[in-house]
Coordinates of C-alpha atoms in Angstrom, one line a residue:
M8 CA 28.2 1.9 -7.3
N9 CA 31.3 -0.1 -8.5
R10 CA 29.6 -3.0 -10.4
K11 CA 32.4 -4.2 -12.4
T12 CA 32.5 -7.3 -10.7
L13 CA 28.4 -8.8 -10.6
V14 CA 28.3 -12.1 -9.0
L15 CA 24.6 -13.7 -8.1
P16 CA 23.3 -17.1 -7.5
A17 CA 22.6 -18.9 -10.2
V18 CA 18.7 -18.9 -9.5
I19 CA 17.7 -21.0 -12.3
G20 CA 16.0 -24.1 -11.0
L21 CA 16.7 -22.9 -7.1
L22 CA 13.5 -22.0 -4.6
A23 CA 14.7 -19.8 -1.8
P24 CA 11.4 -20.3 0.6
V25 CA 11.5 -17.1 3.5
L26 CA 9.1 -18.3 6.4
V27 CA 8.7 -15.4 8.6
A28 CA 5.7 -16.5 10.5
C29 CA 5.1 -20.4 11.9
G30 CA 3.8 -22.6 8.6
G31 CA 1.4 -25.2 8.3
S32 CA 3.2 -28.5 7.6
D33 CA -0.1 -30.4 5.9
S34 CA 0.4 -31.2 2.2
G35 CA -3.2 -29.8 1.6
G36 CA -5.7 -31.7 -0.7
D37 CA -9.1 -31.4 -2.3
G38 CA -12.3 -29.7 -0.9
G39 CA -13.0 -27.4 0.9
D40 CA -13.7 -23.6 0.4
A41 CA -12.2 -21.4 -2.2
I42 CA -8.3 -20.4 -1.6
V43 CA -8.3 -16.9 -2.2
V44 CA -5.5 -15.3 -4.1
G45 CA -5.0 -11.5 -4.4
T46 CA -3.4 -9.7 -7.7
T47 CA -3.3 -5.9 -8.7
D48 CA -3.2 -6.9 -11.8
R49 CA -6.2 -5.5 -13.5
F50 CA -8.2 -7.1 -16.8
I51 CA -9.9 -4.5 -18.4
A52 CA -11.9 -5.0 -22.0
S53 CA -11.8 -1.9 -24.0
G54 CA -11.7 -1.1 -27.8
K55 CA -7.8 -0.7 -27.2
V56 CA -8.0 -3.9 -25.5
P57 CA -10.7 -5.9 -26.9
A58 CA -9.6 -9.5 -25.8
P59 CA -7.4 -9.6 -22.8
F60 CA -7.9 -13.5 -22.5
D61 CA -8.2 -15.0 -26.3
P62 CA -4.7 -16.9 -26.8
A63 CA -4.5 -14.8 -30.1
Y64 CA -4.3 -11.4 -28.5
A65 CA -3.1 -11.7 -24.8
Y66 CA 0.7 -11.1 -24.3
D67 CA 1.3 -10.1 -20.4
A68 CA 1.9 -12.0 -17.6
G69 CA -1.5 -11.3 -15.7
S70 CA -3.6 -12.4 -18.4
W71 CA -1.1 -15.2 -19.6
N72 CA -1.4 -16.4 -16.1
V73 CA -5.2 -16.5 -16.2
L74 CA -4.7 -18.9 -19.7
R75 CA -2.1 -21.1 -17.8
Q76 CA -4.9 -22.5 -15.7
T77 CA -7.7 -22.9 -18.0
V78 CA -6.2 -23.4 -22.0
Q79 CA -3.9 -26.4 -22.1
T80 CA -0.5 -26.7 -24.5
L81 CA 0.9 -29.3 -26.3
M82 CA 4.1 -28.7 -24.0
A83 CA 4.7 -27.1 -20.6
M84 CA 7.6 -25.5 -18.4
P85 CA 8.3 -28.1 -15.9
R86 CA 7.5 -27.1 -11.8
S87 CA 10.4 -25.0 -10.9
G88 CA 10.0 -22.9 -14.2
S89 CA 13.3 -23.9 -15.5
G90 CA 15.1 -26.8 -17.8
E91 CA 13.3 -28.5 -21.0
P92 CA 9.9 -28.1 -21.7
V93 CA 7.6 -31.2 -21.0
P94 CA 4.7 -33.1 -22.8
E95 CA 1.1 -31.4 -21.9
A96 CA -1.7 -32.0 -23.8
A97 CA 0.8 -34.1 -26.0
E98 CA 2.1 -37.6 -25.0
S99 CA 5.5 -37.0 -26.7
C100 CA 6.9 -34.3 -28.7
I101 CA 10.2 -34.6 -30.7
F102 CA 12.3 -32.9 -33.2
S103 CA 12.0 -35.6 -36.1
D104 CA 15.0 -34.2 -38.2
S105 CA 18.4 -33.5 -37.5
G106 CA 18.5 -29.6 -38.4
S107 CA 15.3 -28.9 -35.8
E108 CA 13.0 -27.8 -38.5
R109 CA 10.4 -30.5 -38.3
Y110 CA 8.8 -31.2 -34.8
A111 CA 6.2 -34.1 -34.1
C112 CA 3.9 -34.3 -31.7
T113 CA 1.3 -37.2 -30.5
L114 CA -1.9 -35.9 -28.4
R115 CA -2.7 -37.7 -25.6
K116 CA -5.1 -40.2 -25.8
D117 CA -8.9 -39.7 -25.2
L118 CA -7.8 -35.8 -24.8
K119 CA -11.1 -33.4 -23.8
F120 CA -12.2 -30.2 -23.6
A121 CA -13.9 -29.1 -20.8
D122 CA -17.2 -29.7 -21.8
G123 CA -16.5 -32.9 -23.0
R124 CA -15.5 -32.7 -26.9
A125 CA -13.1 -34.4 -27.9
I126 CA -9.8 -33.1 -28.8
T127 CA -7.7 -34.0 -32.5
A128 CA -4.9 -32.6 -34.1
A129 CA -7.1 -30.5 -36.4
D130 CA -8.2 -28.6 -33.4
V131 CA -4.4 -28.0 -32.6
K132 CA -3.5 -26.8 -36.3
Y133 CA -7.0 -24.7 -36.0
S134 CA -5.9 -23.2 -32.8
I135 CA -2.4 -22.3 -34.2
D136 CA -2.8 -20.9 -37.5
R137 CA -5.4 -18.8 -36.0
V138 CA -3.2 -16.9 -34.5
L139 CA -1.0 -16.6 -37.1
K140 CA -4.2 -15.3 -39.6
I141 CA -5.5 -12.9 -36.9
K142 CA -1.6 -11.5 -36.3
S143 CA -3.2 -9.4 -33.4
D144 CA -1.6 -5.6 -32.8
S145 CA -0.4 -7.3 -29.2
A146 CA 1.8 -9.0 -31.6
S147 CA 2.4 -12.2 -29.8
Y148 CA 1.8 -14.0 -32.9
G149 CA 5.5 -13.3 -33.2
L150 CA 6.4 -16.2 -31.0
L151 CA 5.0 -19.0 -33.7
S152 CA 6.3 -16.6 -36.6
S153 CA 8.8 -19.6 -37.5
I154 CA 5.9 -22.0 -38.2
D155 CA 5.8 -22.6 -42.3
T156 CA 3.2 -25.2 -42.1
I157 CA 0.9 -27.4 -39.9
E158 CA 0.4 -31.1 -40.9
T159 CA -2.2 -33.2 -39.2
Q160 CA -1.7 -37.2 -39.5
G161 CA -5.0 -38.5 -38.3
D162 CA -6.5 -37.9 -35.1
R163 CA -3.4 -37.4 -33.0
E164 CA -0.4 -36.4 -34.9
V165 CA 0.3 -32.8 -35.3
I166 CA 3.9 -32.2 -37.4
F167 CA 5.1 -28.3 -37.4
H168 CA 7.4 -27.4 -40.3
L169 CA 9.1 -24.7 -39.8
K170 CA 10.7 -21.6 -41.8
S171 CA 14.1 -22.3 -40.4
P172 CA 15.7 -24.2 -37.4
D173 CA 14.9 -23.2 -34.0
A174 CA 15.6 -25.1 -31.1
T175 CA 13.6 -22.9 -28.9
F176 CA 10.5 -23.8 -30.4
P177 CA 9.4 -26.5 -27.9
Y178 CA 9.9 -23.5 -25.3
K179 CA 7.4 -21.8 -27.8
L180 CA 5.0 -24.7 -27.9
A181 CA 4.6 -24.3 -23.9
T182 CA 3.4 -20.4 -23.8
P183 CA -0.5 -19.5 -23.9
T184 CA -0.2 -18.0 -27.4
A185 CA 0.1 -21.9 -28.4
G186 CA -2.9 -22.8 -26.4
I187 CA -5.3 -25.2 -28.1
V188 CA -8.8 -23.2 -27.9
N189 CA -12.2 -25.2 -29.4
P190 CA -13.2 -23.9 -32.9
D191 CA -16.9 -24.0 -31.9
D192 CA -16.1 -21.1 -29.5
Y193 CA -13.2 -19.2 -31.5
A194 CA -13.8 -17.9 -34.6
K195 CA -10.9 -18.4 -37.3
H196 CA -10.2 -14.8 -38.3
S197 CA -11.9 -12.9 -35.6
L198 CA -10.8 -12.4 -31.7
R199 CA -13.1 -13.6 -28.7
N200 CA -13.9 -10.1 -27.2
G201 CA -14.6 -9.8 -23.5
F202 CA -13.6 -12.6 -20.7
E203 CA -14.6 -15.9 -21.5
V204 CA -12.1 -18.6 -21.7
N205 CA -13.0 -22.4 -23.0
G206 CA -10.2 -25.0 -23.1
S207 CA -8.8 -28.6 -21.5
G208 CA -6.5 -26.8 -18.8
P209 CA -6.8 -27.8 -15.0
Y210 CA -9.7 -25.6 -14.3
T211 CA -13.0 -24.0 -15.9
M212 CA -13.0 -20.4 -14.7
K213 CA -15.8 -17.8 -14.4
S214 CA -15.2 -14.3 -14.5
E215 CA -17.2 -11.4 -12.1
V216 CA -17.1 -8.7 -14.4
E217 CA -18.0 -4.8 -13.4
N218 CA -17.6 -1.7 -15.6
N219 CA -16.1 -3.7 -18.3
A220 CA -13.4 -5.0 -15.8
V221 CA -12.8 -8.3 -14.2
V222 CA -13.3 -8.3 -10.2
K223 CA -12.9 -11.7 -9.5
T224 CA -12.2 -15.0 -11.3
V225 CA -13.1 -18.2 -10.2
F226 CA -11.5 -21.5 -11.1
T227 CA -13.2 -24.9 -10.3
K228 CA -11.3 -28.3 -11.1
N229 CA -11.7 -29.5 -14.8
P230 CA -13.1 -33.3 -14.5
N231 CA -11.9 -33.6 -18.0
Y232 CA -8.6 -32.6 -17.5
Q233 CA -5.6 -34.7 -18.9
G234 CA -1.9 -33.5 -18.5
Q235 CA 1.3 -33.8 -16.3
L236 CA -0.6 -31.5 -13.6
K237 CA -2.0 -33.1 -10.1
P238 CA -4.1 -30.1 -9.1
K239 CA -4.4 -29.8 -5.3
N240 CA -7.2 -28.2 -4.5
D241 CA -10.8 -27.9 -5.9
K242 CA -11.6 -24.0 -6.5
V243 CA -9.4 -21.0 -6.5
E244 CA -10.3 -17.5 -6.6
L245 CA -8.1 -14.8 -8.4
R246 CA -9.3 -11.3 -7.1
S247 CA -8.2 -8.1 -8.3
F248 CA -7.2 -5.3 -6.3
A249 CA -6.8 -1.6 -7.0
D250 CA -3.2 -1.6 -5.5
A251 CA -0.9 -3.6 -2.8
D252 CA -2.0 -1.7 0.1
A253 CA -5.5 -2.8 -0.5
M254 CA -4.4 -6.0 -1.1
G255 CA -2.0 -6.4 2.0
K256 CA -5.1 -5.3 4.4
A257 CA -7.3 -8.1 3.0
L258 CA -4.6 -10.9 3.6
E259 CA -3.7 -9.4 6.8
K260 CA -7.6 -9.6 7.8
G261 CA -8.0 -13.3 6.3
D262 CA -10.3 -12.3 3.9
I263 CA -7.6 -13.4 0.8
D264 CA -5.5 -16.3 1.5
M265 CA -2.5 -15.2 -0.6
M266 CA -1.6 -12.2 -2.7
T267 CA 1.2 -12.6 -5.6
R268 CA 2.0 -9.8 -8.0
T269 CA 2.7 -7.2 -7.4
M270 CA 3.7 -6.5 -3.4
S271 CA 5.3 -2.6 -2.7
P272 CA 9.0 -2.9 -1.3
E273 CA 7.7 -1.7 1.9
Q274 CA 5.3 -4.9 2.3
I275 CA 8.3 -7.1 1.5
E276 CA 10.1 -5.3 4.1
K277 CA 7.3 -5.5 6.6
Y278 CA 6.8 -8.9 6.0
S279 CA 10.7 -10.1 6.2
T280 CA 11.2 -8.2 9.5
N281 CA 7.9 -7.9 11.5
P282 CA 5.4 -9.8 9.4
P283 CA 1.5 -10.0 11.0
K284 CA 0.4 -12.8 12.9
N285 CA -0.1 -16.2 10.9
V286 CA 1.0 -14.5 7.3
N287 CA 4.1 -15.9 5.5
L288 CA 6.6 -14.6 3.0
V289 CA 8.3 -16.6 0.4
E290 CA 10.9 -15.3 -1.5
M291 CA 11.8 -16.9 -5.0
P292 CA 14.2 -16.4 -7.8
G293 CA 12.6 -14.6 -10.8
M294 CA 13.9 -13.5 -14.3
E295 CA 11.7 -10.4 -14.5
I296 CA 13.4 -7.7 -16.2
R297 CA 12.9 -3.3 -16.1
Y298 CA 13.7 -1.4 -19.1
L299 CA 13.6 1.8 -21.0
G300 CA 12.2 1.3 -24.6
F301 CA 12.8 4.3 -27.4
N302 CA 11.1 5.1 -30.5
T303 CA 14.2 5.3 -32.8
T304 CA 12.6 7.3 -35.2
A305 CA 11.2 10.2 -32.9
P306 CA 13.1 13.4 -33.3
S307 CA 14.1 13.5 -29.9
V308 CA 16.1 9.9 -29.6
K309 CA 16.6 9.7 -33.3
S310 CA 20.2 9.7 -32.5
K311 CA 22.2 7.1 -30.8
A312 CA 24.3 9.7 -29.1
V313 CA 21.0 10.6 -27.0
R314 CA 20.5 7.4 -26.0
Q315 CA 24.0 6.1 -25.4
A316 CA 24.2 9.5 -23.3
M317 CA 21.6 8.3 -20.9
A318 CA 22.8 4.8 -20.9
Q319 CA 25.9 6.6 -19.8
I320 CA 24.4 8.7 -17.1
V321 CA 21.6 6.2 -15.6
D322 CA 22.5 4.7 -12.2
R323 CA 21.1 1.4 -11.9
G324 CA 22.4 0.9 -8.6
E325 CA 20.6 3.7 -7.3
I326 CA 17.3 2.6 -8.8
A327 CA 17.5 -0.4 -7.4
A328 CA 18.9 0.7 -3.9
S329 CA 16.4 3.4 -3.1
V330 CA 13.3 2.2 -5.0
Y331 CA 13.5 -1.5 -4.6
G332 CA 15.8 -2.3 -1.8
A333 CA 17.1 -6.0 -1.5
T334 CA 14.3 -6.9 -4.5
A335 CA 16.0 -5.9 -7.1
E336 CA 19.8 -6.2 -8.8
P337 CA 21.0 -3.6 -11.5
L338 CA 21.0 -5.4 -15.0
F339 CA 23.3 -4.4 -17.8
S340 CA 22.0 -6.4 -20.3
L341 CA 18.6 -7.4 -21.6
V342 CA 19.7 -11.0 -20.4
P343 CA 19.4 -11.4 -16.9
A344 CA 22.1 -13.1 -14.6
G345 CA 21.6 -16.6 -14.3
I346 CA 20.3 -17.7 -17.9
T347 CA 23.1 -19.1 -20.3
G348 CA 24.4 -16.4 -22.8
H349 CA 24.0 -13.4 -19.8
Q350 CA 27.0 -10.9 -20.2
N351 CA 27.1 -7.2 -19.0
S352 CA 27.9 -5.4 -22.5
F353 CA 26.7 -2.0 -21.0
F354 CA 28.5 -2.1 -17.8
N355 CA 31.5 -3.2 -20.2
K356 CA 30.9 -0.3 -23.1
Y357 CA 29.7 2.2 -20.2
G358 CA 31.4 1.2 -16.5
D359 CA 30.2 3.5 -13.9
P360 CA 27.7 6.2 -14.3
D361 CA 30.0 9.1 -16.4
K362 CA 28.5 12.5 -16.9
T363 CA 31.7 13.9 -18.7
A364 CA 31.6 10.9 -20.8
A365 CA 27.7 11.8 -21.9
A366 CA 28.6 14.9 -22.5
A367 CA 31.3 14.2 -24.8
T368 CA 29.0 11.7 -26.6
L369 CA 26.3 14.4 -27.0
N370 CA 28.9 16.7 -28.2
R371 CA 30.5 14.3 -30.9
A372 CA 27.1 14.2 -32.3
N373 CA 26.5 17.9 -32.0
I374 CA 23.5 17.4 -29.9
T375 CA 22.1 20.8 -28.4
T376 CA 21.8 20.3 -24.9
P377 CA 19.6 20.1 -22.7
V378 CA 17.9 17.8 -24.4
K379 CA 14.0 17.4 -23.9
L380 CA 12.4 14.2 -23.4
T381 CA 9.3 12.8 -21.5
L382 CA 9.6 9.5 -19.7
H383 CA 5.9 7.7 -20.0
Y384 CA 5.8 4.8 -17.7
T385 CA 2.6 2.9 -16.8
T386 CA 0.8 3.6 -13.3
D387 CA -1.0 0.5 -12.3
H388 CA 0.8 -2.6 -14.2
Y389 CA 4.0 -2.9 -12.0
G390 CA 3.0 -1.8 -9.1
P391 CA 3.3 1.2 -6.7
A392 CA 7.0 1.5 -6.8
T393 CA 7.3 2.6 -10.7
K394 CA 6.2 6.3 -10.4
K395 CA 9.0 6.6 -7.7
E396 CA 11.5 4.8 -10.2
F397 CA 10.9 7.2 -12.8
E398 CA 11.0 10.3 -10.2
V399 CA 14.7 8.8 -9.7
L400 CA 15.5 8.8 -13.6
R401 CA 14.2 12.3 -13.9
K402 CA 16.3 13.2 -11.1
Q403 CA 19.4 11.7 -12.0
L404 CA 19.1 12.5 -15.6
N405 CA 18.3 16.4 -15.0
A406 CA 21.1 16.8 -12.6
S407 CA 23.8 16.0 -15.0
G408 CA 22.7 19.2 -17.0
L409 CA 22.4 17.2 -20.1
F410 CA 18.7 16.5 -20.1
D411 CA 15.6 18.2 -19.4
V412 CA 13.1 15.6 -18.4
A413 CA 9.4 15.1 -17.4
I414 CA 7.9 11.8 -16.2
K415 CA 3.9 10.9 -17.2
G416 CA 2.0 8.2 -15.9
D417 CA -0.8 6.6 -17.9
A418 CA -3.1 3.7 -16.7
W419 CA -2.2 0.9 -18.6
D420 CA -5.4 0.0 -20.6
T421 CA -4.2 3.3 -22.3
Y422 CA -0.4 3.1 -22.2
R423 CA 0.2 0.1 -24.2
D424 CA -1.7 0.5 -26.7
A425 CA -0.2 4.1 -27.0
Q426 CA 3.3 2.8 -26.8
L427 CA 2.4 0.0 -29.7
K428 CA 1.4 2.9 -31.7
G429 CA 4.4 4.8 -31.3
K430 CA 2.9 7.7 -29.4
Y431 CA 5.7 7.7 -26.6
D432 CA 9.6 8.5 -27.8
V433 CA 10.7 7.1 -24.3
Y434 CA 9.0 4.4 -22.3
G435 CA 9.1 1.9 -19.3
L436 CA 7.9 -1.5 -19.9
G437 CA 8.7 -4.6 -17.9
W438 CA 9.3 -8.3 -19.2
F439 CA 8.5 -11.5 -17.7
P440 CA 10.2 -14.2 -20.0
D441 CA 7.7 -16.4 -22.4
F442 CA 10.4 -19.0 -21.7
P443 CA 13.7 -19.1 -19.8
D444 CA 16.2 -18.9 -22.8
A445 CA 18.3 -15.9 -23.7
D446 CA 16.5 -15.9 -27.2
N447 CA 13.4 -14.6 -25.7
F448 CA 14.9 -12.0 -23.9
L449 CA 16.4 -10.9 -27.2
A450 CA 13.9 -11.8 -30.4
P451 CA 10.9 -10.6 -28.9
F452 CA 12.1 -6.6 -28.4
L453 CA 14.9 -7.3 -32.0
D454 CA 13.4 -9.6 -34.6
K455 CA 10.8 -8.6 -37.1
D456 CA 6.9 -8.4 -35.5
N457 CA 8.5 -7.6 -32.7
F458 CA 6.6 -6.9 -29.0
L459 CA 7.6 -3.3 -28.6
N460 CA 6.3 -3.1 -32.7
A461 CA 9.6 -1.0 -32.5
P462 CA 11.2 0.6 -35.7
Y463 CA 14.5 -0.6 -34.7
A464 CA 16.1 -3.2 -37.0
N465 CA 19.6 -4.6 -37.2
S466 CA 20.1 -6.7 -40.0
T467 CA 23.1 -8.5 -38.3
I468 CA 20.9 -9.3 -35.6
R469 CA 18.1 -10.5 -37.7
G470 CA 19.7 -11.9 -40.8
Q471 CA 22.5 -13.7 -39.2
L472 CA 22.8 -13.9 -34.8
L473 CA 19.3 -14.6 -34.2
P474 CA 18.9 -17.6 -37.0
A475 CA 22.3 -19.0 -36.1
E476 CA 21.6 -19.2 -32.0
R477 CA 18.5 -20.5 -32.6
R478 CA 20.2 -23.3 -35.0
E479 CA 21.7 -24.3 -31.5
A480 CA 20.6 -27.1 -29.7
D481 CA 23.1 -26.8 -27.3
R482 CA 22.5 -23.0 -25.7
L483 CA 26.2 -22.8 -24.5
T484 CA 27.5 -23.3 -28.2
A485 CA 24.7 -20.5 -29.1
S486 CA 26.4 -18.2 -26.5
K487 CA 28.9 -16.8 -28.9
S488 CA 25.8 -15.4 -31.1
L489 CA 23.9 -14.5 -28.4
Q490 CA 26.6 -12.3 -26.8
Q491 CA 27.1 -10.7 -29.9
I492 CA 23.8 -9.3 -30.1
Q493 CA 23.9 -8.1 -26.4
N494 CA 27.0 -5.8 -27.4
I495 CA 25.1 -4.8 -30.4
V496 CA 22.4 -3.2 -28.0
A497 CA 25.1 -1.8 -25.7
D498 CA 26.2 0.2 -28.6
D499 CA 22.8 1.0 -30.2
V500 CA 20.8 1.0 -27.5
P501 CA 17.3 0.6 -28.6
V502 CA 16.4 -0.4 -25.2
L503 CA 18.2 0.3 -21.8
P504 CA 18.3 -2.0 -19.2
L505 CA 17.4 -0.8 -15.7
W506 CA 17.0 -4.1 -13.1
Q507 CA 16.3 -7.7 -12.4
G508 CA 13.9 -8.6 -9.7
K509 CA 13.3 -11.2 -7.4
Q510 CA 9.7 -12.6 -6.6
Y511 CA 7.9 -12.8 -3.6
V512 CA 4.5 -14.4 -2.3
A513 CA 2.6 -13.7 1.4
S514 CA 0.7 -15.9 2.1
R515 CA -1.7 -17.3 5.1
D516 CA 0.2 -20.3 7.3
D517 CA -2.7 -22.5 6.8
I518 CA -2.2 -22.2 3.0
T519 CA 0.3 -25.2 1.6
G520 CA 2.4 -25.2 -1.7
V521 CA 3.0 -21.6 -1.8
E522 CA 6.9 -22.4 -2.5
W523 CA 5.7 -23.5 -5.7
A524 CA 2.9 -20.8 -6.4
L525 CA 5.1 -18.8 -8.7
S526 CA 7.7 -20.4 -11.1
S527 CA 11.0 -18.7 -11.6
S528 CA 9.4 -18.3 -15.1
S529 CA 7.0 -16.1 -12.8
I530 CA 4.4 -18.9 -14.0
L531 CA 1.1 -18.2 -11.4
Q532 CA 0.5 -22.1 -10.8
L533 CA -2.6 -22.3 -8.7
W534 CA -2.6 -25.8 -9.1
E535 CA -0.1 -25.9 -6.3
L536 CA -2.1 -24.4 -3.7
G537 CA -3.7 -26.6 -0.7
R538 CA -5.5 -25.5 2.5
G539 CA -3.1 -27.1 5.6
V540 CA -3.4 -26.7 9.2
S541 CA -2.1 -23.4 10.5
G542 CA 0.5 -23.2 12.9

């Protein structure tokens, strides 16, 4: 597939509902039975994943979406998921200097935790200091690593002094990692194991657990909540399913009202062309990306030439078309199309898939072929199509004659722990942005204390380019540094971007607000859902 010209719509902030059955028009409202939402996200507590819902540990889309319903942050993303953050627990926040190094927030008056205890500036300081002190192995604390010190003035003023300029800091304060927790419930130096969550968000929650795994979580409207959200329901139940097929059957039977991540490509095709009675499908723009990561110290992929050869062989167009259909687009950078600063660095360097060029790359580096590799993937975290995706990758690489590839899948609770410990030479992961800025598609993979716990370190990226782009409040001005980073990544290939996805939600037609259920940043907004009138 010739991808020399990539033209994608400007997705940020746009919503494209695809209603395939007659939907309700009522605006919904409070009261009535709980709205039941299905998910294939699995929440398991174990020695490897001890605290799935602790803001100091949680760092995956599923756990964050639980926390966003229950734990308040100073700032929050707008309803669309794009644009600049808005005050949430804060009444106002502002850079109070010209260099983006001092960020001051004033809390809302009479802010309370759900149990009625008053929230003070000291609680905010405690919560964020706690994340930085615990430094959990999920590496989520890296989001807040630009903080030098936190100062409080009275009960309502919090001032963040940063180590260096960071124009993206307000976005970081909108992530669950910066969630405000009650010191009575969360120890200063240790994680809160298990599934209990106490906060000041729009809902309180209670989880039903079997065999150390959450079966369902009930969110109940928090009467003490003060913030900019306006919940349109009193209660929502989030129910976990083993797979997309089971979740789809529950929706069609009416056992659940809506299903969210992760639907299978086959379900999306079915609901688009031949929907079940009383079921709607909504398509939304998304910023999800998928990629291969490399342990660049592992003998099999230590040579940059091996990683470059893989980049020259992989056919992203075939992966997108044969596995995901219309739900995915080939991706030629860690920064997805639609984000300011994006450029197709991998295509610019490698062009269309080229086995001859890959062979020459390996030959110049004196690499003996075929190169033996195992590609690892998670069986239960990103949906049922992941295995097929890796089968296509294996076929492409082996067909070149330059590689001898095997694939292996593991459950997420085992997989993520093994990946962080460097047990996989090559592994597949997805990324749902912490916030919609190019920095957040680069720094979590390339900076110190990165999300991958990756050994790859580039001094130009860390010492010059990331600090330079963070100094620029105008993100267009930051693009020069951001694009230089993308070019270095395309040359060194510490990660190999594969595709960018859309988002889909299916619901019964008496559920309102579905078009806002997922923002473009993949934030699950359960407060937007109501129960209306079935068509």
